[in-house]
Short mmCIF file of C-alpha atoms in Angstrom, two decimals:
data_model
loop_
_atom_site.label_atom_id
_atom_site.label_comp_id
_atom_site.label_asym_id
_atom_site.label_seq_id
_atom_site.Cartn_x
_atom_site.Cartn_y
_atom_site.Cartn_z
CA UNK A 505 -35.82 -1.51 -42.61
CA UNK A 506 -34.81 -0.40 -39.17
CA UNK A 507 -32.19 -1.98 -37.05
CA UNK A 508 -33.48 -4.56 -34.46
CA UNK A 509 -33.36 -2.78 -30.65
CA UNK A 510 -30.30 -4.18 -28.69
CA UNK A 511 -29.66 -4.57 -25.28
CA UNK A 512 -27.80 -1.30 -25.38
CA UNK A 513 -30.67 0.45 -26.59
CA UNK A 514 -33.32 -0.37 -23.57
CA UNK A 515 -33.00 3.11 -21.32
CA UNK A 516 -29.02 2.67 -20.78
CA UNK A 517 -26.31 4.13 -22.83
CA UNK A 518 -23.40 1.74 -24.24
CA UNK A 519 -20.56 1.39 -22.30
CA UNK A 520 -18.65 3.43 -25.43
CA UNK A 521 -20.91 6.29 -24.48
CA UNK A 522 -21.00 6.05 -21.02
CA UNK A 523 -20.77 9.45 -19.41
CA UNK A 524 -17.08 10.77 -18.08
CA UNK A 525 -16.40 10.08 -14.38
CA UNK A 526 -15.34 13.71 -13.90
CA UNK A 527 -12.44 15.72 -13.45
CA UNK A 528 -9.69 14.08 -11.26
CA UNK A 529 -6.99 15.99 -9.86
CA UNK A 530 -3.36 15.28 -11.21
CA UNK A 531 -0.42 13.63 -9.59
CA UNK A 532 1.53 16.42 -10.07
CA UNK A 533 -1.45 18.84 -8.26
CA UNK A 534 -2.07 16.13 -5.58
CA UNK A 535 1.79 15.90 -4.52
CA UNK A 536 1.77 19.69 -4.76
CA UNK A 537 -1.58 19.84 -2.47
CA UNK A 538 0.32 17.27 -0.34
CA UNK A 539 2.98 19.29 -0.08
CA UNK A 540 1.05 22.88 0.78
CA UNK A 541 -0.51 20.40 3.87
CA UNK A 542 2.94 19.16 5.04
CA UNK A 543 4.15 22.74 5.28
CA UNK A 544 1.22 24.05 6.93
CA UNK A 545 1.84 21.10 9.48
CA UNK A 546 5.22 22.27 9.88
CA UNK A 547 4.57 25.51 10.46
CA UNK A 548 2.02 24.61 13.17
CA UNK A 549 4.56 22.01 14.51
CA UNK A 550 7.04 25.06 14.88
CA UNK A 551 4.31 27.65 16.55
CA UNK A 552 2.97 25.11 19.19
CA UNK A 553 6.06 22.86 20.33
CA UNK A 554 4.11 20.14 19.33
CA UNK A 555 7.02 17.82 17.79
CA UNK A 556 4.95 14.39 18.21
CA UNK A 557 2.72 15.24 15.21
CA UNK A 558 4.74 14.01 12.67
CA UNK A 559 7.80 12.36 14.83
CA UNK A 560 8.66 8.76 13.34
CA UNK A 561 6.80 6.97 15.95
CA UNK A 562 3.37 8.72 15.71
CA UNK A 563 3.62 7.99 11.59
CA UNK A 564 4.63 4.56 12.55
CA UNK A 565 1.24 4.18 14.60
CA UNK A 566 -0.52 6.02 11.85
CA UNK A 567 0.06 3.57 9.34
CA UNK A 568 -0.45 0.42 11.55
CA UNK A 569 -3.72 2.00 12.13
CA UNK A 570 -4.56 2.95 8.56
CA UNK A 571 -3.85 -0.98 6.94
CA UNK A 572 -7.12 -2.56 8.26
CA UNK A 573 -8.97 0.23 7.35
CA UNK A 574 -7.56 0.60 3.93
CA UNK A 575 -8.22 -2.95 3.46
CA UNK A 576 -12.22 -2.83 4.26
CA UNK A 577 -11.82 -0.09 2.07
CA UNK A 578 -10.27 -1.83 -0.78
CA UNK A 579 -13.03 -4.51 -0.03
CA UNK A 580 -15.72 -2.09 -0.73
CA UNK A 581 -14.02 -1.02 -3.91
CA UNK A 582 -13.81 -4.11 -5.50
CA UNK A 583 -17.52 -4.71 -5.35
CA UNK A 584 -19.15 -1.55 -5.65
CA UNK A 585 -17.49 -1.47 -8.94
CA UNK A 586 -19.08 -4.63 -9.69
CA UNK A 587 -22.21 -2.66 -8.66
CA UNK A 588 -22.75 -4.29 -5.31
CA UNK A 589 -23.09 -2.19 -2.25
CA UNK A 590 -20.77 -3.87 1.03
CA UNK A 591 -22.15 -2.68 3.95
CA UNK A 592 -21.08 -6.13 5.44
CA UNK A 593 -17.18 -5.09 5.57
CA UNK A 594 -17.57 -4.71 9.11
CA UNK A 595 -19.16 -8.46 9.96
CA UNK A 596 -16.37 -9.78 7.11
CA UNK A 597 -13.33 -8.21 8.91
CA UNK A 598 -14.92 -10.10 12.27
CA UNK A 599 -14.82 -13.24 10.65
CA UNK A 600 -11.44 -12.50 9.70
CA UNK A 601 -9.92 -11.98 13.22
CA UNK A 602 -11.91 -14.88 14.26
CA UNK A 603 -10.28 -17.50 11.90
CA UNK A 604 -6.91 -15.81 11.42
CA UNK A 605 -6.65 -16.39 15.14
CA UNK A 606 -8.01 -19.44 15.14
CA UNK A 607 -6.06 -21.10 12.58
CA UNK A 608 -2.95 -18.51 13.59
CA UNK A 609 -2.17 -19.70 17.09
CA UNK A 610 -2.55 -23.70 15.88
CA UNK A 611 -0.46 -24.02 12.84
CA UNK A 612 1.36 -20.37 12.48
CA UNK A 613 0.60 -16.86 11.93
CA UNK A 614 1.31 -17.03 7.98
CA UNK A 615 -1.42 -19.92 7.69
CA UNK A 616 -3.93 -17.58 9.93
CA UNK A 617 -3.35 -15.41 7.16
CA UNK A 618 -4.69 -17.41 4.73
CA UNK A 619 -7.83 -19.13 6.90
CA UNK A 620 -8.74 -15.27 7.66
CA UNK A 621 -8.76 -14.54 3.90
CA UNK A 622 -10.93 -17.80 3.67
CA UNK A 623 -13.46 -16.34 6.49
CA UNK A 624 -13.68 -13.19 5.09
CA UNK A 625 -14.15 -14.95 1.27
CA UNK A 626 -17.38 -17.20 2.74
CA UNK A 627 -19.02 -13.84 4.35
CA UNK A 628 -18.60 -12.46 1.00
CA UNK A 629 -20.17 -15.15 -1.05
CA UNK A 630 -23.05 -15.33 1.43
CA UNK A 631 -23.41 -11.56 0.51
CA UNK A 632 -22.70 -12.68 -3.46
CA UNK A 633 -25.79 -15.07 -3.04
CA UNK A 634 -27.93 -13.50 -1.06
CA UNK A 635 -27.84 -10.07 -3.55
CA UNK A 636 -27.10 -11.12 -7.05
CA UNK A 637 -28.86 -14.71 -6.66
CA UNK A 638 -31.81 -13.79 -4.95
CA UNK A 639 -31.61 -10.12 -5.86
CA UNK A 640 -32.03 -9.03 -1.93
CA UNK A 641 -31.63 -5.88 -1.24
CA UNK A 642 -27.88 -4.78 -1.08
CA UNK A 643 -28.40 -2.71 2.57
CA UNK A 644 -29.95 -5.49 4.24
CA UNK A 645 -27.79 -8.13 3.34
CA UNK A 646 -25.13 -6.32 4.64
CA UNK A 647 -26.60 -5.47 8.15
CA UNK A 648 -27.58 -8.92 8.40
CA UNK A 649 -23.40 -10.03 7.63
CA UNK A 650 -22.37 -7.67 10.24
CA UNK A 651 -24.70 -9.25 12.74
CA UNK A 652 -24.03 -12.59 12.14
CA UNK A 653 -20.84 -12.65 11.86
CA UNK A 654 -20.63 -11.21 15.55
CA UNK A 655 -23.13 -13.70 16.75
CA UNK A 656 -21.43 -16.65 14.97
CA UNK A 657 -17.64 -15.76 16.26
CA UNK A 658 -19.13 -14.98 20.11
CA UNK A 659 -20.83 -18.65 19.59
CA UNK A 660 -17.34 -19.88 18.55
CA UNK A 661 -15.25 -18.95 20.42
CA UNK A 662 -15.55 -20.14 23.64
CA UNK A 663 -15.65 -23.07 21.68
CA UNK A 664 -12.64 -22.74 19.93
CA UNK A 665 -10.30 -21.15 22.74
CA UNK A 666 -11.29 -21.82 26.01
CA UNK A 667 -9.28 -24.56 27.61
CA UNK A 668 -6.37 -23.76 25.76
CA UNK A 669 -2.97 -21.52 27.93
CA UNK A 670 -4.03 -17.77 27.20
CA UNK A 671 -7.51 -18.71 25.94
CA UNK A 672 -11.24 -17.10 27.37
CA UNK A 673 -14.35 -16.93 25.46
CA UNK A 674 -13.59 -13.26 23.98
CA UNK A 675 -10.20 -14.18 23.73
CA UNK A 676 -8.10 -16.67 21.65
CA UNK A 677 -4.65 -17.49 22.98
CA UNK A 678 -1.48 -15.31 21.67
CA UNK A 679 -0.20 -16.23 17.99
CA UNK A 680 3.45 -15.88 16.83
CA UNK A 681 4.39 -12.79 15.09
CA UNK A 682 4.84 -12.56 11.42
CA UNK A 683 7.81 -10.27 12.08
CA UNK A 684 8.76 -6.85 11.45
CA UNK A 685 11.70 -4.98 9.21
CA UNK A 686 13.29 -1.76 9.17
CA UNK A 687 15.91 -0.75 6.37
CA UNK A 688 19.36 -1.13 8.03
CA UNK A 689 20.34 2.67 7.40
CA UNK A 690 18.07 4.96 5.83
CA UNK A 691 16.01 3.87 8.98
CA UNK A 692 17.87 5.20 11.20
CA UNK A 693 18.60 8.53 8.96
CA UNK A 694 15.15 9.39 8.80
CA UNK A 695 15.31 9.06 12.98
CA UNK A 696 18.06 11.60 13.39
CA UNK A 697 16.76 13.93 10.78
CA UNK A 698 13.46 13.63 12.40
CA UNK A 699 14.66 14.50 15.85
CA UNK A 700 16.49 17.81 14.27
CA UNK A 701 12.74 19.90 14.63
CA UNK A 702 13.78 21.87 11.45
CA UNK A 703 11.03 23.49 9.41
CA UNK A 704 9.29 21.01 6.52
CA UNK A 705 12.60 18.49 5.72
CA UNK A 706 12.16 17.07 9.79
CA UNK A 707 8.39 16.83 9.04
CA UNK A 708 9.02 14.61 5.76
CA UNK A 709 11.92 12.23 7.80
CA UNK A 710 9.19 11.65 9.86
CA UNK A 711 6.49 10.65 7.42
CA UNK A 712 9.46 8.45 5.39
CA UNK A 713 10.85 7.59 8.57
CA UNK A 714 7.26 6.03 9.58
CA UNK A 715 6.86 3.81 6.62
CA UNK A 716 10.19 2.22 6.58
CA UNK A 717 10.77 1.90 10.57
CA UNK A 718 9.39 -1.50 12.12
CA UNK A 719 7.14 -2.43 9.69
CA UNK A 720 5.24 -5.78 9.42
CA UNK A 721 5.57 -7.93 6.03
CA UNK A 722 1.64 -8.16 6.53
CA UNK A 723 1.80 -4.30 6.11
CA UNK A 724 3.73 -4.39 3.31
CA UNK A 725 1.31 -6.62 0.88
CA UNK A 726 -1.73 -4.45 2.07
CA UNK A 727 0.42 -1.67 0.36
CA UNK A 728 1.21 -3.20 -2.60
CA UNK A 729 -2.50 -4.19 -2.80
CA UNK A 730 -3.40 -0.45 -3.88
CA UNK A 731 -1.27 -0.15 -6.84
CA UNK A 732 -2.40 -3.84 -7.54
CA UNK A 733 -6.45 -3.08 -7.92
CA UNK A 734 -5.58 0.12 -9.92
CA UNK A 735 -3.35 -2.04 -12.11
CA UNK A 736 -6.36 -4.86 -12.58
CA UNK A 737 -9.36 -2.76 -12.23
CA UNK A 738 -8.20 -0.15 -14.78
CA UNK A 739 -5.26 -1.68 -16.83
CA UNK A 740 -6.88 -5.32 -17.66
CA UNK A 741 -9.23 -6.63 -19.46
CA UNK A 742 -10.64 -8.49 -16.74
CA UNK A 743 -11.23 -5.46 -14.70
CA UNK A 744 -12.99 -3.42 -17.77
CA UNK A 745 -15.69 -6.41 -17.82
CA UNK A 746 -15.65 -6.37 -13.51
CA UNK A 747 -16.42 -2.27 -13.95
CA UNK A 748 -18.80 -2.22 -16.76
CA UNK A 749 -20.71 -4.73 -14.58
CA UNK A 750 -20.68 -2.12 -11.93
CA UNK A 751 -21.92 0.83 -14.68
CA UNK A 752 -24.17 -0.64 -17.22
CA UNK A 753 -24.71 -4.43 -16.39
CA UNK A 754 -27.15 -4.58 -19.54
CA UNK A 755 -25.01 -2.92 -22.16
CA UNK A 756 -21.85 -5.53 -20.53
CA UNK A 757 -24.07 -8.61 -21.00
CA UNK A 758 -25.28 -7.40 -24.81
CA UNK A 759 -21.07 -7.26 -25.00
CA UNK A 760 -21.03 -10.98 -23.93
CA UNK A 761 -19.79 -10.14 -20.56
CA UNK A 762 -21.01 -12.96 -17.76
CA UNK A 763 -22.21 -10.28 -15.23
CA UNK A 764 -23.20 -12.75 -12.96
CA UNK A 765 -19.62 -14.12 -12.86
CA UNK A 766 -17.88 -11.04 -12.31
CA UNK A 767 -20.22 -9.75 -9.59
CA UNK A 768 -19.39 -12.70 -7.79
CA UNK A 769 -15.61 -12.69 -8.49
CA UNK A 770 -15.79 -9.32 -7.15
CA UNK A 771 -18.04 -9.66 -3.81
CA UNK A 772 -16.36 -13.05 -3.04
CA UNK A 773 -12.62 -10.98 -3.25
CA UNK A 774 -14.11 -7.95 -1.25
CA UNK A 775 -14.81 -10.49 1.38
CA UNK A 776 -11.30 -11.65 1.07
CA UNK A 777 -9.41 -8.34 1.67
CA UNK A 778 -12.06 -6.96 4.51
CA UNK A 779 -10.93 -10.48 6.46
CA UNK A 780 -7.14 -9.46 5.32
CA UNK A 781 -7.68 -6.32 7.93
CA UNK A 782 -9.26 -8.56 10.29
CA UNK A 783 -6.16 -10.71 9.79
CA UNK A 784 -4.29 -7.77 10.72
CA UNK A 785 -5.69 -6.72 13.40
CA UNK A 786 -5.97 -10.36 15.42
CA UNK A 787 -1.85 -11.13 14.74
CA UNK A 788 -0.08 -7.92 13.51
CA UNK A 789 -1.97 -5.08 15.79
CA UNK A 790 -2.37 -6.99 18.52
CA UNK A 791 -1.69 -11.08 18.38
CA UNK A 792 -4.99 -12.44 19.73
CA UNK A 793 -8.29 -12.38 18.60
CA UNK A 794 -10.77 -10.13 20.79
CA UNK A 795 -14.18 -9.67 20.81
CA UNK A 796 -15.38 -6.27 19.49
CA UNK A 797 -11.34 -5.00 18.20
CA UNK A 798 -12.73 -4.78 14.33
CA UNK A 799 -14.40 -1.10 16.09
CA UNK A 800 -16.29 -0.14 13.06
CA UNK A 801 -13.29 -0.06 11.37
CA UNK A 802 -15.25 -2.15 8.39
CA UNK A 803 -17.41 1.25 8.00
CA UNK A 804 -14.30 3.62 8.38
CA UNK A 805 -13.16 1.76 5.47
CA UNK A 806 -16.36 2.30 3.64
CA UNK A 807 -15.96 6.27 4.12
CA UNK A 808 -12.28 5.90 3.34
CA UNK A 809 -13.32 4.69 -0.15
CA UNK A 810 -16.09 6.98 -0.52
CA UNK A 811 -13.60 9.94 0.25
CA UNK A 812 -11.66 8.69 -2.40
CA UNK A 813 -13.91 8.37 -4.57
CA UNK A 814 -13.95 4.64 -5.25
CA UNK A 815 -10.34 5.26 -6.59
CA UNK A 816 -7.63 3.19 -5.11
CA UNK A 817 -5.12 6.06 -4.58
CA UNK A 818 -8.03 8.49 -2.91
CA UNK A 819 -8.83 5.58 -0.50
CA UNK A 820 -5.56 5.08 0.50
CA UNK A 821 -5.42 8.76 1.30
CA UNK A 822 -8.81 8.43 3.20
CA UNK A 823 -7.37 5.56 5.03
CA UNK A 824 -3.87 7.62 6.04
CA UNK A 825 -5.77 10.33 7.21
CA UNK A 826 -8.35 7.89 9.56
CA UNK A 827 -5.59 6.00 10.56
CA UNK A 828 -3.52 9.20 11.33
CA UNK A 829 -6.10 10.94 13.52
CA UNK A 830 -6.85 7.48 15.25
CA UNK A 831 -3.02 7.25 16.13
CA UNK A 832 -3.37 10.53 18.01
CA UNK A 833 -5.46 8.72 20.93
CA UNK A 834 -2.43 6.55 21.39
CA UNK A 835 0.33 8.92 21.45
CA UNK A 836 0.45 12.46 23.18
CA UNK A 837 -3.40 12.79 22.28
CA UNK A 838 -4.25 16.35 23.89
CA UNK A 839 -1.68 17.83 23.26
CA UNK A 840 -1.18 17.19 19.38
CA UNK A 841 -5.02 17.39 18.72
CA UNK A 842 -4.95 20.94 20.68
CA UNK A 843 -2.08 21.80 18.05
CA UNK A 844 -4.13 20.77 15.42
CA UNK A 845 -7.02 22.68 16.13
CA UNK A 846 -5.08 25.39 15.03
CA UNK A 847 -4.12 23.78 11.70
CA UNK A 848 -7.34 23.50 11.41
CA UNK A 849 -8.16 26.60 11.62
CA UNK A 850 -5.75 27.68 9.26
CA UNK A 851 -6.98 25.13 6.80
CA UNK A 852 -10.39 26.95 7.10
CA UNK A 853 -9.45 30.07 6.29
CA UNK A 854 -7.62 29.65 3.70
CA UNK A 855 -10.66 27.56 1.89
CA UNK A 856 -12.43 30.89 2.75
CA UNK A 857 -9.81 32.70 0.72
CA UNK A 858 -10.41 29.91 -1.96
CA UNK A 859 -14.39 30.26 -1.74
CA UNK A 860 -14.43 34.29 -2.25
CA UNK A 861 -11.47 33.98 -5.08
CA UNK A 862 -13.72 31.86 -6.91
CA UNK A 863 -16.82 34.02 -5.78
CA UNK A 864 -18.93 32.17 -3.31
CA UNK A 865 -18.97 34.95 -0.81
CA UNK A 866 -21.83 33.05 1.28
CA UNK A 867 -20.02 29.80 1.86
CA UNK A 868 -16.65 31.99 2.27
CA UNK A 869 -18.19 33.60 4.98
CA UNK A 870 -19.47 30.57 6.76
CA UNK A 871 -16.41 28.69 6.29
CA UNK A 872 -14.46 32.13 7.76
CA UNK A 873 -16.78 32.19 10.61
CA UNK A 874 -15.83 28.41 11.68
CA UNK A 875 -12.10 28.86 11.60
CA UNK A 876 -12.64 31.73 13.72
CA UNK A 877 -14.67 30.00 16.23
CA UNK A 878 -11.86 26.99 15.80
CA UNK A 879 -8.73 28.93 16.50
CA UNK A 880 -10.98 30.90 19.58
CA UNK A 881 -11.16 27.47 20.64
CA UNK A 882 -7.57 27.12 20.43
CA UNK A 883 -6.35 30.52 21.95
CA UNK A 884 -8.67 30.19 24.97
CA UNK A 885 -7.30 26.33 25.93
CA UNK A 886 -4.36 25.02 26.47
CA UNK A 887 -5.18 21.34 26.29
CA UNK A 888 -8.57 19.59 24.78
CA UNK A 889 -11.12 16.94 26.69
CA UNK A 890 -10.06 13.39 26.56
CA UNK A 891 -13.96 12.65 24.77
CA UNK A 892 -12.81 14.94 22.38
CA UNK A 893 -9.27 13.18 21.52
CA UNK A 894 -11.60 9.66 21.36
CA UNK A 895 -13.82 11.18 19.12
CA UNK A 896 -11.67 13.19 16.45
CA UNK A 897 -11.09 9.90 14.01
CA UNK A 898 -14.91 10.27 13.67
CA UNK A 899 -15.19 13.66 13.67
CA UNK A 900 -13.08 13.86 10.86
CA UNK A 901 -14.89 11.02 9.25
CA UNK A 902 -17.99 12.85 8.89
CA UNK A 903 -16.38 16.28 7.95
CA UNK A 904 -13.86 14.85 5.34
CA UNK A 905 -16.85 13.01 4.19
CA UNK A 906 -19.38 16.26 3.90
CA UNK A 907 -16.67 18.41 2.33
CA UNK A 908 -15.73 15.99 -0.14
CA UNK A 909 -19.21 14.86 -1.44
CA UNK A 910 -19.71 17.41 -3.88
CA UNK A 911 -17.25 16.12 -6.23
CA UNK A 912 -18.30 11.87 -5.63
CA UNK A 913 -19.21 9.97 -8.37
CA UNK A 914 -20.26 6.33 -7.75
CA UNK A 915 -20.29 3.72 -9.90
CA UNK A 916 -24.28 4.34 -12.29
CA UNK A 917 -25.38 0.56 -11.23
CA UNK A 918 -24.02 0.51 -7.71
CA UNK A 919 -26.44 -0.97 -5.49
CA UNK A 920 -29.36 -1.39 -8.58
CA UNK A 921 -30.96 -5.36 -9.02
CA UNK A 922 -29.98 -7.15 -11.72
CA UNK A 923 -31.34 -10.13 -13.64
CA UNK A 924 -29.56 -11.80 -16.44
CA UNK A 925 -31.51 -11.11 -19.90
CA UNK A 926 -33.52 -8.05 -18.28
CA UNK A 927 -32.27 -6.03 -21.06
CA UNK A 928 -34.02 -7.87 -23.47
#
C-alpha cells in the first residue's frame, strides 16, 4: 500500500528540507570588513582635511536619520517573512506622523507614541485584509496604502490642527519632547578624542561618540528593536511558525500552523513599527507633524532591508549607511561628499583587485575603469554640485542595492497568494 499524499508532498518541499538560505558572512568577518572601511575612511579623512566625516556631530545626525528608516525597514521584515510584500511602509509611516502628532501635542509625546503605533497598526491590517483575505495582489495594495494614507491625513488635518496656537492645515502644533541623554563621561571622552584628528582611534570616538551623545529614549527602543526581531523571528517558536508561513505556507499548515493568523500577526506589527518611524519623525526629528516629511523614507527602508537581506543586522547596516549619506546634506555637504568621492574611488579599485584575484578579469576591468573616472572626478574639482549632495542618499540606494543583489535571497513564498487548504 502506498502512503496517502500530504500537504507536503503537492509541488513544495517540507519545511525540514527546505533549501539553505546561503552563505552569510560571520561576525567576526563583518567587524573585520567594518573595520578595513573605517580605516579606509580614516585615511581619506587624513588626505583631504575633511574632519566632519566622522566628527561626533555628523554620526549624531547619521543615526537620527537612520531610526525611521530602520524602522520601515524592520516593518518590511516582519511581513515579508510572513510572505507578504509591504510596499505600503511609506503610506503607514504617514499615518504614523499624523496620529503621533495628533494625539502627541493633546495628551503628551509618550501617548503620541503609542496612537502612532495604533495608526500605523490599522494601515497594516487594511493591507492584512485586503491581501491574505481577499488574496489582492500584494503590489497594489500597497500603492493604494501609500495613497490613501496621504489623502486621508491632508483631509485631516486641517481638521485636526487648524485653530489651535502653532496649528495650519500641513502643520500640527509643536509637541513636547520625549527628551534626550548623553552618558555623563564617556560622552564627553569620545568628544575630546574625537577632536584629536589622529589616524583610525579619532574616527571610532566619533562613531561611539555619535551613539551615546544626545540621544532620544525613542532612539534607543528602535535599537533594541533589531536584536529583538532576530531574537523572536529566529530564536522562538513563534517566529519559526511566522517564517515558515513566509517559505512554505502549505507544508506550515500540513504542520498545524494557522497561516492565516500569523500572516496577520505579522502585517498588522509591520504596520506598527513603519508608524514607530513616523512617530519619530513628527516628535523626535522634528516635533510637529508636516505634510510630505515621511520623504520616501518608507521605501528607503524597503531597500535597507533588501540590502540586508531580510536579516535584522544587514538592515540595520543598510539603514546606517542611508541615514549616514542623508546626514551629509545637513552638515558640511560638499565638502565631505567631494572627500568621499575619493573613498569611493578607492573602494572601487580595490573590488577590482578582488574581481581579477578571484578571476573575473571583465568585471575587474569595468569596475577599474569607474574608479578611475571617480577619482578624475575628484582630482579635477575641488567641491561637488549642491543636486549632487541632495541626491547621493539615493544614489547610493540604487548602487548598494545593484551591487548587493547577487547574493539576495528572499523569503520562497514572499509575495505568492495563499488560500487555506490549497495544499490539499
Amino acid at each position: 500500500m502506498t502512503a496517502p499524499t500530504t500537504a507536503t508532498d503537492v509541488n513544495q518541499p517540507s519545511l525540514e528540507h527546505a533549501p539553505p538560505a546561503g552563505r552569510r558572512m560571520s561576525w567576526p568577518v563583518l567587524l573585520l570588513v567594518i573595520a578595513g572601511a573605517l580605516a579606509l575612511t580614516s585615511i581619506v579623512r587624513l588626505i583631504t582635511g575633511a574632519n566632519g566625516i566622522t566628527n561626533v556631530s555628523q554620526m549624531s545626525t547619521a543615526l537620527q536619520l537612520a531610526v525611521p528608516i530602520g524602522l520601515a525597514g524592520l516593518g518590511g521584515l516582519w511581513a515579508e517573512r510572513a510572505g507578504v510584500v509591504n510596499i505600503g511602509l511609506e503610506g503607514m509611516m504617514i499615518l504614523g506622523t499624523w496620529f503621533g502628532a495628533w494625539a502627541g501635542f493633546q495628551w503628551g509625546p509618550w501617548t503620541g507614541v503609542l496612537v502612532g503605533i495604533v495608526g500605523g497598526c490599522l494601515g497594516g491590517l487594511l493591507h492584512a485584509i485586503v491581501t491574505i483575505t481577499f488574496n489582492v495582489n500584494h503590489i497594489v495594495s500597497g500603492v493604494a496604502i501609500n495613497i490613501l494614507a496621504l489623502g486621508a491625513t491632508r483631509y485631516l488635518a486641517p481638521l485636526a490642527f487648524e485653530g489651535h496656537q502653532g496649528g495650519s492645515a500641513k502643520q500640527s502644533p509643536p509637541v513636547d519632547s520625549l527628551g534626550h541623554f548623553s552618558i555623563p563621561g564617556l560622552s564627553g571622552w569620545l568628544d575630546s578624542l574625537n577632536d584629536q584628528h589622529w589616524f583610525f582611534v579619532s574616527d571610532i570616538a566619533g562613531l561611539l561618540g555619535g551613539l551615546v551623545t544626545d540621544v532620544s529614549w525613542l532612539t534607543l527602543i528602535a535599537v533594541a528593536l533589531i536584536p529583538a526581531t532576530w531574537w523572536i523571528l529566529w530564536r522562538t517558536p513563534f517566529g519559526l511558525r511566522l517564517r515558515s508561513c513566509g517559505e512554505n505556507p502549505v507544508a506550515a499548515e500540513s504542520l498545524g500552523v494557522n497561516v492565516y493568523k500569523y500572516k496577520y500577526l505579522a502585517v498588522i506589527i509591520s504596520g506598527g513599527l513603519a508608524g514607530l518611524g513616523g512617530v519619530f519623525l513628527s516628535i523626535v526629528a522634528n516635533p510637529f507633524y508636516l505634510e510630505g516629511q515621511t520623504s520616501g523614507r518608507g521605501y528607503i527602508g524597503l531597500a535597507a532591508m533588501i540590502f540586508g537581506n531580510w536579516m535584522p543586522g544587514g538592515l540595520a547596516i543598510g539603514a546606517g549607511l542611508f541615514g549616514y549619506t542623508d546626514s551629509l546634506n545637513l552638515r558640511g555637504g560638499s565638502a565631505n561628499v567631494h572627500a568621499l568621492l575619493l573613498l569611493g574611488a578607492l573602494l572601487l579599485v580595490a573590488g577590482a583587485i578582488w574581481l581579477a584575484i578571484r578571476k573575473k578579469y571583465v568585471k575587474a576591468a569595468i569596475t577599474f575603469v569607474v574608479g578611475a573616472l571617480v577619482f578624475a572626478w575628484y582630482a579635477g574639482t575641488n567641491e561637488v554640485p549642491n543636486q549632487v549632495v541632495s541626491a547621493t542618499p539615493y544614489v547610493v540606494t540604487l548602487v548598494v542595492l545593484a551591487l548587493s543583489a547577487q547574493r539576495l535571497r528572499m523569503p520562497k513564498a514572499d509575495g505568492m497568494q495563499y488560500r487555506k487548504g490549497q495544499g490539499k
